[in-house]
């Protein structure tokens, strides 16, 4: 039955997100698509643009997907969105298989799948360019699963996959996510090399470090546009408002429970979001405590790998996004995917603890811990339901905004610069006109016959 759920729930989740897209989105290019069109669609089948120093920041896997989209789907944003959902479902299947093999209770199946398919990710889901991020996280989870399996029973096939998968993912798809992913793997390899007293395991870190260093080299030469970001140094900002960084950091963790849309809809005070952030951090620490106190990592490292990757993602966002000088900025929907991995790791840890640490003859978690875990599970469940309800309510308004985008995009030659900039959500009206002129000449997307 649980093996069936491992496949059925992700398929159901994919249908759910597909229905949401159909109710909230139209097939029209906007925002990041303008940059992509101007960069790649003049010569969409030429790989020349990828033979540059900033190649790895261009996410090379998108080159192949873009060719397929143009050739067979007239450059459809809907195709991109549904592709992202497919990879999200594949990620859900891997996590589902893990829970089925460990005989987790039904409540954990449901809660984890709610996080995987959460509408807190609406911004990534409804922007087709986000498909590659779902692709990357599918490979992260796949590799964590294989690495966990290798640590339990070593085989030559798993050894090869543990070398190839991270290098492929970092070089072709992960982009800036490589930093958190690479850090997680490096820490894991070193920890297990020391723990098992087998130095050769630490050698796994070498290709990961090399691939990550290659990405960082590529990143140096990339165009970094952060519209609205401060040019002040971190020292200057800290000296003026030292509390800002604390509030910013706490709110990144609060976003594991509450989406920014819920915060804005109900005018939730920042003091409340910070308290929620503190609670989430406490449960992250508690999950780490359980992993090490009861040596859960000896039985499975999968929850711990997800948890640590989530923590590194939080750290990376705090270190790189503070420049926007808004304490709630990191609660944006665009970060929900990477934070969600850590939250899933926490939930899987609790699921393992409540499933296996209850034998009267063996290790047992306290009644207080069981109650605390149950409260946290309910809090995550309530936050997810609230977000889903709000996004379903917002779907018709998002559709209305896409109808306006469609109208403005089709009539771009007669629209003002301000209208193009505001409606199509891109900072350069000139680039918008160039992009739309190009796809009109090639009869793609909204101009397809």
PDB file of C-alpha atoms in Angstrom, residues 82-357:
ATOM      1  CA  UNK A  82       4.709  21.428 -16.883  1.00  0.00           C
ATOM      2  CA  UNK A  83       8.252  20.155 -17.310  1.00  0.00           C
ATOM      3  CA  UNK A  84       9.080  21.688 -13.946  1.00  0.00           C
ATOM      4  CA  UNK A  85       6.094  19.913 -12.393  1.00  0.00           C
ATOM      5  CA  UNK A  86       7.263  16.594 -13.851  1.00  0.00           C
ATOM      6  CA  UNK A  87      10.664  16.940 -12.202  1.00  0.00           C
ATOM      7  CA  UNK A  88       9.008  17.997  -8.952  1.00  0.00           C
ATOM      8  CA  UNK A  89       6.890  14.830  -9.127  1.00  0.00           C
ATOM      9  CA  UNK A  90       9.998  12.725  -9.771  1.00  0.00           C
ATOM     10  CA  UNK A  91      11.590  14.258  -6.689  1.00  0.00           C
ATOM     11  CA  UNK A  92       8.437  13.414  -4.741  1.00  0.00           C
ATOM     12  CA  UNK A  93       8.593   9.797  -5.936  1.00  0.00           C
ATOM     13  CA  UNK A  94      12.147   9.375  -4.631  1.00  0.00           C
ATOM     14  CA  UNK A  95      11.181  10.752  -1.222  1.00  0.00           C
ATOM     15  CA  UNK A  96       8.024   8.614  -1.291  1.00  0.00           C
ATOM     16  CA  UNK A  97      10.058   5.475  -2.004  1.00  0.00           C
ATOM     17  CA  UNK A  98      12.301   6.322   0.952  1.00  0.00           C
ATOM     18  CA  UNK A  99       9.299   6.662   3.281  1.00  0.00           C
ATOM     19  CA  UNK A 100       7.676   3.477   1.935  1.00  0.00           C
ATOM     20  CA  UNK A 101      10.827   1.410   2.485  1.00  0.00           C
ATOM     21  CA  UNK A 102      11.077   2.751   6.050  1.00  0.00           C
ATOM     22  CA  UNK A 103       7.382   2.127   6.706  1.00  0.00           C
ATOM     23  CA  UNK A 104       6.573   5.713   7.685  1.00  0.00           C
ATOM     24  CA  UNK A 105       3.062   6.503   8.890  1.00  0.00           C
ATOM     25  CA  UNK A 106       0.533   7.903   6.438  1.00  0.00           C
ATOM     26  CA  UNK A 107       0.554  11.334   8.090  1.00  0.00           C
ATOM     27  CA  UNK A 108       4.220  11.808   7.108  1.00  0.00           C
ATOM     28  CA  UNK A 109       3.533  10.756   3.524  1.00  0.00           C
ATOM     29  CA  UNK A 110       0.813  13.374   3.276  1.00  0.00           C
ATOM     30  CA  UNK A 111       2.739  16.152   5.032  1.00  0.00           C
ATOM     31  CA  UNK A 112       5.935  15.660   3.026  1.00  0.00           C
ATOM     32  CA  UNK A 113       4.016  15.612  -0.256  1.00  0.00           C
ATOM     33  CA  UNK A 114       2.213  18.786   0.802  1.00  0.00           C
ATOM     34  CA  UNK A 115       5.616  20.433   1.202  1.00  0.00           C
ATOM     35  CA  UNK A 116       6.933  19.062  -2.105  1.00  0.00           C
ATOM     36  CA  UNK A 117       3.896  20.366  -4.012  1.00  0.00           C
ATOM     37  CA  UNK A 118       3.288  23.438  -1.875  1.00  0.00           C
ATOM     38  CA  UNK A 119       1.851  26.501  -3.574  1.00  0.00           C
ATOM     39  CA  UNK A 120       4.254  28.564  -1.504  1.00  0.00           C
ATOM     40  CA  UNK A 121       6.422  27.939  -4.598  1.00  0.00           C
ATOM     41  CA  UNK A 122       3.861  29.627  -6.863  1.00  0.00           C
ATOM     42  CA  UNK A 123       6.346  32.152  -8.233  1.00  0.00           C
ATOM     43  CA  UNK A 124       8.705  29.410  -9.402  1.00  0.00           C
ATOM     44  CA  UNK A 125       5.845  27.228 -10.624  1.00  0.00           C
ATOM     45  CA  UNK A 126       4.138  29.940 -12.692  1.00  0.00           C
ATOM     46  CA  UNK A 127       7.370  31.257 -14.217  1.00  0.00           C
ATOM     47  CA  UNK A 128       8.365  28.610 -16.755  1.00  0.00           C
ATOM     48  CA  UNK A 129      12.048  29.534 -16.546  1.00  0.00           C
ATOM     49  CA  UNK A 130      11.991  27.881 -13.112  1.00  0.00           C
ATOM     50  CA  UNK A 131      11.751  24.364 -14.611  1.00  0.00           C
ATOM     51  CA  UNK A 132      15.540  23.990 -14.423  1.00  0.00           C
ATOM     52  CA  UNK A 133      15.475  24.631 -10.658  1.00  0.00           C
ATOM     53  CA  UNK A 134      13.059  21.738 -10.167  1.00  0.00           C
ATOM     54  CA  UNK A 135      15.336  19.660 -12.403  1.00  0.00           C
ATOM     55  CA  UNK A 136      18.324  20.498 -10.195  1.00  0.00           C
ATOM     56  CA  UNK A 137      16.512  19.639  -6.970  1.00  0.00           C
ATOM     57  CA  UNK A 138      15.342  16.353  -8.425  1.00  0.00           C
ATOM     58  CA  UNK A 139      19.012  15.505  -9.012  1.00  0.00           C
ATOM     59  CA  UNK A 140      19.981  16.707  -5.528  1.00  0.00           C
ATOM     60  CA  UNK A 141      17.424  14.398  -3.938  1.00  0.00           C
ATOM     61  CA  UNK A 142      18.303  11.521  -6.280  1.00  0.00           C
ATOM     62  CA  UNK A 143      21.956  11.832  -5.372  1.00  0.00           C
ATOM     63  CA  UNK A 144      21.245  12.091  -1.629  1.00  0.00           C
ATOM     64  CA  UNK A 145      19.178   8.910  -1.915  1.00  0.00           C
ATOM     65  CA  UNK A 146      21.949   7.060  -3.771  1.00  0.00           C
ATOM     66  CA  UNK A 147      24.614   8.378  -1.394  1.00  0.00           C
ATOM     67  CA  UNK A 148      22.544   7.169   1.564  1.00  0.00           C
ATOM     68  CA  UNK A 149      22.206   3.757  -0.090  1.00  0.00           C
ATOM     69  CA  UNK A 150      25.961   3.632  -0.741  1.00  0.00           C
ATOM     70  CA  UNK A 151      26.704   4.355   2.892  1.00  0.00           C
ATOM     71  CA  UNK A 152      24.520   1.403   3.900  1.00  0.00           C
ATOM     72  CA  UNK A 153      25.870  -1.003   1.270  1.00  0.00           C
ATOM     73  CA  UNK A 154      28.708  -0.162  -1.077  1.00  0.00           C
ATOM     74  CA  UNK A 155      28.586  -1.256  -4.705  1.00  0.00           C
ATOM     75  CA  UNK A 156      30.607  -0.294  -7.762  1.00  0.00           C
ATOM     76  CA  UNK A 157      27.541   1.174  -9.504  1.00  0.00           C
ATOM     77  CA  UNK A 158      26.730   3.417  -6.546  1.00  0.00           C
ATOM     78  CA  UNK A 159      30.391   4.441  -6.354  1.00  0.00           C
ATOM     79  CA  UNK A 160      30.359   5.580  -9.987  1.00  0.00           C
ATOM     80  CA  UNK A 161      27.037   7.400  -9.577  1.00  0.00           C
ATOM     81  CA  UNK A 162      28.331   9.219  -6.503  1.00  0.00           C
ATOM     82  CA  UNK A 163      31.136  10.631  -8.637  1.00  0.00           C
ATOM     83  CA  UNK A 164      29.173  11.397 -11.804  1.00  0.00           C
ATOM     84  CA  UNK A 165      25.862  12.753 -10.451  1.00  0.00           C
ATOM     85  CA  UNK A 166      27.146  15.739  -8.435  1.00  0.00           C
ATOM     86  CA  UNK A 167      29.582  16.790 -11.156  1.00  0.00           C
ATOM     87  CA  UNK A 168      26.864  16.634 -13.828  1.00  0.00           C
ATOM     88  CA  UNK A 169      24.376  18.491 -11.624  1.00  0.00           C
ATOM     89  CA  UNK A 170      26.762  21.282 -10.642  1.00  0.00           C
ATOM     90  CA  UNK A 171      28.161  21.830 -14.126  1.00  0.00           C
ATOM     91  CA  UNK A 172      24.924  21.582 -16.098  1.00  0.00           C
ATOM     92  CA  UNK A 173      21.950  22.528 -13.944  1.00  0.00           C
ATOM     93  CA  UNK A 174      22.511  23.680 -10.365  1.00  0.00           C
ATOM     94  CA  UNK A 175      23.743  27.230 -10.859  1.00  0.00           C
ATOM     95  CA  UNK A 176      24.049  29.112  -7.565  1.00  0.00           C
ATOM     96  CA  UNK A 177      22.416  26.194  -5.733  1.00  0.00           C
ATOM     97  CA  UNK A 178      25.773  24.465  -6.227  1.00  0.00           C
ATOM     98  CA  UNK A 179      27.183  26.260  -3.197  1.00  0.00           C
ATOM     99  CA  UNK A 180      24.730  24.790  -0.670  1.00  0.00           C
ATOM    100  CA  UNK A 181      24.724  21.408  -2.442  1.00  0.00           C
ATOM    101  CA  UNK A 182      28.529  21.257  -2.657  1.00  0.00           C
ATOM    102  CA  UNK A 183      28.932  22.319   0.966  1.00  0.00           C
ATOM    103  CA  UNK A 184      26.461  19.639   2.097  1.00  0.00           C
ATOM    104  CA  UNK A 185      28.285  16.899   0.205  1.00  0.00           C
ATOM    105  CA  UNK A 186      31.733  18.001   1.354  1.00  0.00           C
ATOM    106  CA  UNK A 187      30.653  18.011   5.006  1.00  0.00           C
ATOM    107  CA  UNK A 188      28.947  14.621   4.578  1.00  0.00           C
ATOM    108  CA  UNK A 189      31.980  12.986   2.944  1.00  0.00           C
ATOM    109  CA  UNK A 190      34.411  14.285   5.552  1.00  0.00           C
ATOM    110  CA  UNK A 191      32.091  13.324   8.429  1.00  0.00           C
ATOM    111  CA  UNK A 192      31.647   9.771   7.187  1.00  0.00           C
ATOM    112  CA  UNK A 193      35.351   9.390   6.422  1.00  0.00           C
ATOM    113  CA  UNK A 194      36.145  10.298  10.026  1.00  0.00           C
ATOM    114  CA  UNK A 195      33.233   8.361  11.516  1.00  0.00           C
ATOM    115  CA  UNK A 196      33.920   5.156   9.592  1.00  0.00           C
ATOM    116  CA  UNK A 197      37.688   5.688   9.689  1.00  0.00           C
ATOM    117  CA  UNK A 198      37.882   5.270   5.943  1.00  0.00           C
ATOM    118  CA  UNK A 199      39.839   8.103   4.403  1.00  0.00           C
ATOM    119  CA  UNK A 200      38.920   7.073   0.850  1.00  0.00           C
ATOM    120  CA  UNK A 201      35.316   8.291   1.369  1.00  0.00           C
ATOM    121  CA  UNK A 202      36.639  11.839   1.737  1.00  0.00           C
ATOM    122  CA  UNK A 203      38.032  11.543  -1.805  1.00  0.00           C
ATOM    123  CA  UNK A 204      34.425  11.851  -3.040  1.00  0.00           C
ATOM    124  CA  UNK A 205      34.687  15.510  -2.062  1.00  0.00           C
ATOM    125  CA  UNK A 206      37.419  16.214  -4.618  1.00  0.00           C
ATOM    126  CA  UNK A 207      35.269  16.165  -7.804  1.00  0.00           C
ATOM    127  CA  UNK A 208      32.554  18.105  -5.930  1.00  0.00           C
ATOM    128  CA  UNK A 209      35.016  20.797  -4.852  1.00  0.00           C
ATOM    129  CA  UNK A 210      36.525  20.999  -8.340  1.00  0.00           C
ATOM    130  CA  UNK A 211      33.090  21.289  -9.985  1.00  0.00           C
ATOM    131  CA  UNK A 212      31.990  23.926  -7.458  1.00  0.00           C
ATOM    132  CA  UNK A 213      35.228  25.872  -7.982  1.00  0.00           C
ATOM    133  CA  UNK A 214      34.601  25.772 -11.745  1.00  0.00           C
ATOM    134  CA  UNK A 215      31.150  27.223 -11.165  1.00  0.00           C
ATOM    135  CA  UNK A 216      32.552  29.968  -8.954  1.00  0.00           C
ATOM    136  CA  UNK A 217      35.120  30.842 -11.626  1.00  0.00           C
ATOM    137  CA  UNK A 218      32.306  31.032 -14.184  1.00  0.00           C
ATOM    138  CA  UNK A 219      30.226  33.144 -11.815  1.00  0.00           C
ATOM    139  CA  UNK A 220      32.959  35.795 -11.589  1.00  0.00           C
ATOM    140  CA  UNK A 221      32.491  36.540 -15.295  1.00  0.00           C
ATOM    141  CA  UNK A 222      28.690  36.544 -15.294  1.00  0.00           C
ATOM    142  CA  UNK A 223      26.450  39.590 -15.538  1.00  0.00           C
ATOM    143  CA  UNK A 224      25.112  40.228 -12.050  1.00  0.00           C
ATOM    144  CA  UNK A 225      22.074  42.493 -12.107  1.00  0.00           C
ATOM    145  CA  UNK A 226      20.434  43.085  -8.719  1.00  0.00           C
ATOM    146  CA  UNK A 227      17.859  45.768  -9.371  1.00  0.00           C
ATOM    147  CA  UNK A 228      16.946  47.533  -6.142  1.00  0.00           C
ATOM    148  CA  UNK A 229      19.921  46.221  -4.181  1.00  0.00           C
ATOM    149  CA  UNK A 230      22.079  48.477  -2.038  1.00  0.00           C
ATOM    150  CA  UNK A 231      25.660  49.267  -2.966  1.00  0.00           C
ATOM    151  CA  UNK A 232      26.579  49.838   0.669  1.00  0.00           C
ATOM    152  CA  UNK A 233      28.913  47.448   2.425  1.00  0.00           C
ATOM    153  CA  UNK A 234      27.673  44.975   5.014  1.00  0.00           C
ATOM    154  CA  UNK A 235      29.726  46.833   7.648  1.00  0.00           C
ATOM    155  CA  UNK A 236      27.956  50.112   6.854  1.00  0.00           C
ATOM    156  CA  UNK A 237      24.500  48.529   6.973  1.00  0.00           C
ATOM    157  CA  UNK A 238      25.279  46.646  10.185  1.00  0.00           C
ATOM    158  CA  UNK A 239      26.598  49.803  11.821  1.00  0.00           C
ATOM    159  CA  UNK A 240      23.401  51.664  10.945  1.00  0.00           C
ATOM    160  CA  UNK A 241      20.934  48.860  11.777  1.00  0.00           C
ATOM    161  CA  UNK A 242      22.469  45.780  13.480  1.00  0.00           C
ATOM    162  CA  UNK A 243      19.018  44.311  14.185  1.00  0.00           C
ATOM    163  CA  UNK A 244      18.252  44.135  10.463  1.00  0.00           C
ATOM    164  CA  UNK A 245      20.389  41.033   9.929  1.00  0.00           C
ATOM    165  CA  UNK A 246      18.773  39.228  12.854  1.00  0.00           C
ATOM    166  CA  UNK A 247      15.281  40.007  11.559  1.00  0.00           C
ATOM    167  CA  UNK A 248      16.246  39.037   8.022  1.00  0.00           C
ATOM    168  CA  UNK A 249      17.703  35.706   9.159  1.00  0.00           C
ATOM    169  CA  UNK A 250      14.762  34.785  11.373  1.00  0.00           C
ATOM    170  CA  UNK A 251      12.310  35.540   8.603  1.00  0.00           C
ATOM    171  CA  UNK A 252      14.061  33.182   6.191  1.00  0.00           C
ATOM    172  CA  UNK A 253      13.169  30.384   8.628  1.00  0.00           C
ATOM    173  CA  UNK A 254       9.672  31.736   9.220  1.00  0.00           C
ATOM    174  CA  UNK A 255       9.053  31.292   5.486  1.00  0.00           C
ATOM    175  CA  UNK A 256       9.209  27.510   6.057  1.00  0.00           C
ATOM    176  CA  UNK A 257       5.792  27.921   7.667  1.00  0.00           C
ATOM    177  CA  UNK A 258       4.268  31.155   6.348  1.00  0.00           C
ATOM    178  CA  UNK A 259       4.424  32.509   2.817  1.00  0.00           C
ATOM    179  CA  UNK A 260       4.904  36.233   2.303  1.00  0.00           C
ATOM    180  CA  UNK A 261       1.441  36.330   0.701  1.00  0.00           C
ATOM    181  CA  UNK A 262      -0.133  35.129   3.961  1.00  0.00           C
ATOM    182  CA  UNK A 263       1.909  37.669   5.920  1.00  0.00           C
ATOM    183  CA  UNK A 264       0.713  40.478   3.657  1.00  0.00           C
ATOM    184  CA  UNK A 265      -2.881  39.247   3.424  1.00  0.00           C
ATOM    185  CA  UNK A 266      -3.371  39.158   7.194  1.00  0.00           C
ATOM    186  CA  UNK A 267      -0.942  41.981   7.994  1.00  0.00           C
ATOM    187  CA  UNK A 268       1.067  39.737  10.326  1.00  0.00           C
ATOM    188  CA  UNK A 269       3.482  41.723  12.479  1.00  0.00           C
ATOM    189  CA  UNK A 270       7.205  41.147  11.930  1.00  0.00           C
ATOM    190  CA  UNK A 271       7.505  40.331  15.628  1.00  0.00           C
ATOM    191  CA  UNK A 272       5.222  37.326  15.042  1.00  0.00           C
ATOM    192  CA  UNK A 273       7.146  36.154  11.967  1.00  0.00           C
ATOM    193  CA  UNK A 274      10.393  36.375  13.940  1.00  0.00           C
ATOM    194  CA  UNK A 275       8.926  34.248  16.740  1.00  0.00           C
ATOM    195  CA  UNK A 276       7.883  31.664  14.135  1.00  0.00           C
ATOM    196  CA  UNK A 277      11.426  31.831  12.746  1.00  0.00           C
ATOM    197  CA  UNK A 278      12.853  31.121  16.203  1.00  0.00           C
ATOM    198  CA  UNK A 279      10.493  28.144  16.596  1.00  0.00           C
ATOM    199  CA  UNK A 280      11.558  26.719  13.230  1.00  0.00           C
ATOM    200  CA  UNK A 281      15.246  27.103  14.130  1.00  0.00           C
ATOM    201  CA  UNK A 282      14.627  25.311  17.425  1.00  0.00           C
ATOM    202  CA  UNK A 283      13.089  22.365  15.575  1.00  0.00           C
ATOM    203  CA  UNK A 284      15.941  22.295  13.059  1.00  0.00           C
ATOM    204  CA  UNK A 285      18.323  22.044  16.022  1.00  0.00           C
ATOM    205  CA  UNK A 286      16.096  19.422  17.642  1.00  0.00           C
ATOM    206  CA  UNK A 287      16.132  17.351  14.446  1.00  0.00           C
ATOM    207  CA  UNK A 288      19.935  17.591  14.339  1.00  0.00           C
ATOM    208  CA  UNK A 289      20.009  16.543  17.998  1.00  0.00           C
ATOM    209  CA  UNK A 290      17.875  13.472  17.285  1.00  0.00           C
ATOM    210  CA  UNK A 291      20.067  12.503  14.337  1.00  0.00           C
ATOM    211  CA  UNK A 292      23.203  12.541  16.451  1.00  0.00           C
ATOM    212  CA  UNK A 293      21.861  11.430  19.845  1.00  0.00           C
ATOM    213  CA  UNK A 294      20.194   8.328  18.435  1.00  0.00           C
ATOM    214  CA  UNK A 295      22.658   7.941  15.547  1.00  0.00           C
ATOM    215  CA  UNK A 296      19.869   7.912  12.989  1.00  0.00           C
ATOM    216  CA  UNK A 297      22.532   8.578  10.348  1.00  0.00           C
ATOM    217  CA  UNK A 298      23.810   5.029  10.919  1.00  0.00           C
ATOM    218  CA  UNK A 299      20.502   3.678   9.624  1.00  0.00           C
ATOM    219  CA  UNK A 300      19.892   6.402   7.041  1.00  0.00           C
ATOM    220  CA  UNK A 301      21.631   9.655   6.175  1.00  0.00           C
ATOM    221  CA  UNK A 302      18.898  10.797   3.773  1.00  0.00           C
ATOM    222  CA  UNK A 303      16.958  13.021   6.236  1.00  0.00           C
ATOM    223  CA  UNK A 304      20.186  14.543   7.562  1.00  0.00           C
ATOM    224  CA  UNK A 305      21.467  15.331   4.059  1.00  0.00           C
ATOM    225  CA  UNK A 306      18.241  17.150   3.207  1.00  0.00           C
ATOM    226  CA  UNK A 307      18.229  18.955   6.547  1.00  0.00           C
ATOM    227  CA  UNK A 308      21.833  20.169   6.221  1.00  0.00           C
ATOM    228  CA  UNK A 309      21.319  21.228   2.602  1.00  0.00           C
ATOM    229  CA  UNK A 310      18.337  23.292   3.757  1.00  0.00           C
ATOM    230  CA  UNK A 311      20.420  24.939   6.476  1.00  0.00           C
ATOM    231  CA  UNK A 312      23.126  25.823   3.968  1.00  0.00           C
ATOM    232  CA  UNK A 313      20.447  27.233   1.651  1.00  0.00           C
ATOM    233  CA  UNK A 314      19.180  29.464   4.451  1.00  0.00           C
ATOM    234  CA  UNK A 315      22.734  30.626   5.136  1.00  0.00           C
ATOM    235  CA  UNK A 316      23.444  31.318   1.457  1.00  0.00           C
ATOM    236  CA  UNK A 317      20.250  33.363   1.056  1.00  0.00           C
ATOM    237  CA  UNK A 318      21.023  35.364   4.200  1.00  0.00           C
ATOM    238  CA  UNK A 319      24.572  36.078   2.989  1.00  0.00           C
ATOM    239  CA  UNK A 320      23.571  37.050  -0.557  1.00  0.00           C
ATOM    240  CA  UNK A 321      20.090  38.573  -0.315  1.00  0.00           C
ATOM    241  CA  UNK A 322      20.493  40.953   2.632  1.00  0.00           C
ATOM    242  CA  UNK A 323      21.499  43.564   0.035  1.00  0.00           C
ATOM    243  CA  UNK A 324      17.833  44.267  -0.716  1.00  0.00           C
ATOM    244  CA  UNK A 325      17.463  45.833   2.740  1.00  0.00           C
ATOM    245  CA  UNK A 326      14.019  44.419   3.485  1.00  0.00           C
ATOM    246  CA  UNK A 327      13.630  42.084   6.503  1.00  0.00           C
ATOM    247  CA  UNK A 328      10.873  40.108   4.758  1.00  0.00           C
ATOM    248  CA  UNK A 329      12.606  39.822   1.380  1.00  0.00           C
ATOM    249  CA  UNK A 330      13.766  36.211   1.831  1.00  0.00           C
ATOM    250  CA  UNK A 331      10.191  35.092   2.555  1.00  0.00           C
ATOM    251  CA  UNK A 332       9.588  35.474  -1.175  1.00  0.00           C
ATOM    252  CA  UNK A 333       8.084  32.505  -3.003  1.00  0.00           C
ATOM    253  CA  UNK A 334      11.210  32.127  -5.147  1.00  0.00           C
ATOM    254  CA  UNK A 335      13.129  30.687  -2.173  1.00  0.00           C
ATOM    255  CA  UNK A 336      10.482  28.191  -1.037  1.00  0.00           C
ATOM    256  CA  UNK A 337      11.907  25.336  -3.108  1.00  0.00           C
ATOM    257  CA  UNK A 338      15.377  25.394  -1.581  1.00  0.00           C
ATOM    258  CA  UNK A 339      14.130  26.003   1.962  1.00  0.00           C
ATOM    259  CA  UNK A 340      11.582  23.211   1.537  1.00  0.00           C
ATOM    260  CA  UNK A 341      14.348  20.607   1.211  1.00  0.00           C
ATOM    261  CA  UNK A 342      15.535  21.392   4.730  1.00  0.00           C
ATOM    262  CA  UNK A 343      12.003  21.297   6.129  1.00  0.00           C
ATOM    263  CA  UNK A 344      11.457  17.884   4.516  1.00  0.00           C
ATOM    264  CA  UNK A 345      14.673  16.701   6.176  1.00  0.00           C
ATOM    265  CA  UNK A 346      13.330  17.843   9.552  1.00  0.00           C
ATOM    266  CA  UNK A 347       9.976  16.097   9.012  1.00  0.00           C
ATOM    267  CA  UNK A 348      11.657  12.870   7.839  1.00  0.00           C
ATOM    268  CA  UNK A 349      13.846  12.909  10.947  1.00  0.00           C
ATOM    269  CA  UNK A 350      10.759  13.238  13.144  1.00  0.00           C
ATOM    270  CA  UNK A 351       8.993  10.543  11.138  1.00  0.00           C
ATOM    271  CA  UNK A 352      11.915   8.184  11.662  1.00  0.00           C
ATOM    272  CA  UNK A 353      12.084   8.986  15.377  1.00  0.00           C
ATOM    273  CA  UNK A 354       8.358   8.352  15.961  1.00  0.00           C
ATOM    274  CA  UNK A 355       8.455   5.176  13.856  1.00  0.00           C
ATOM    275  CA  UNK A 356      11.565   3.495  15.246  1.00  0.00           C
ATOM    276  CA  UNK A 357      12.412   5.113  18.587  1.00  0.00           C
TER     277      UNK A 357
END
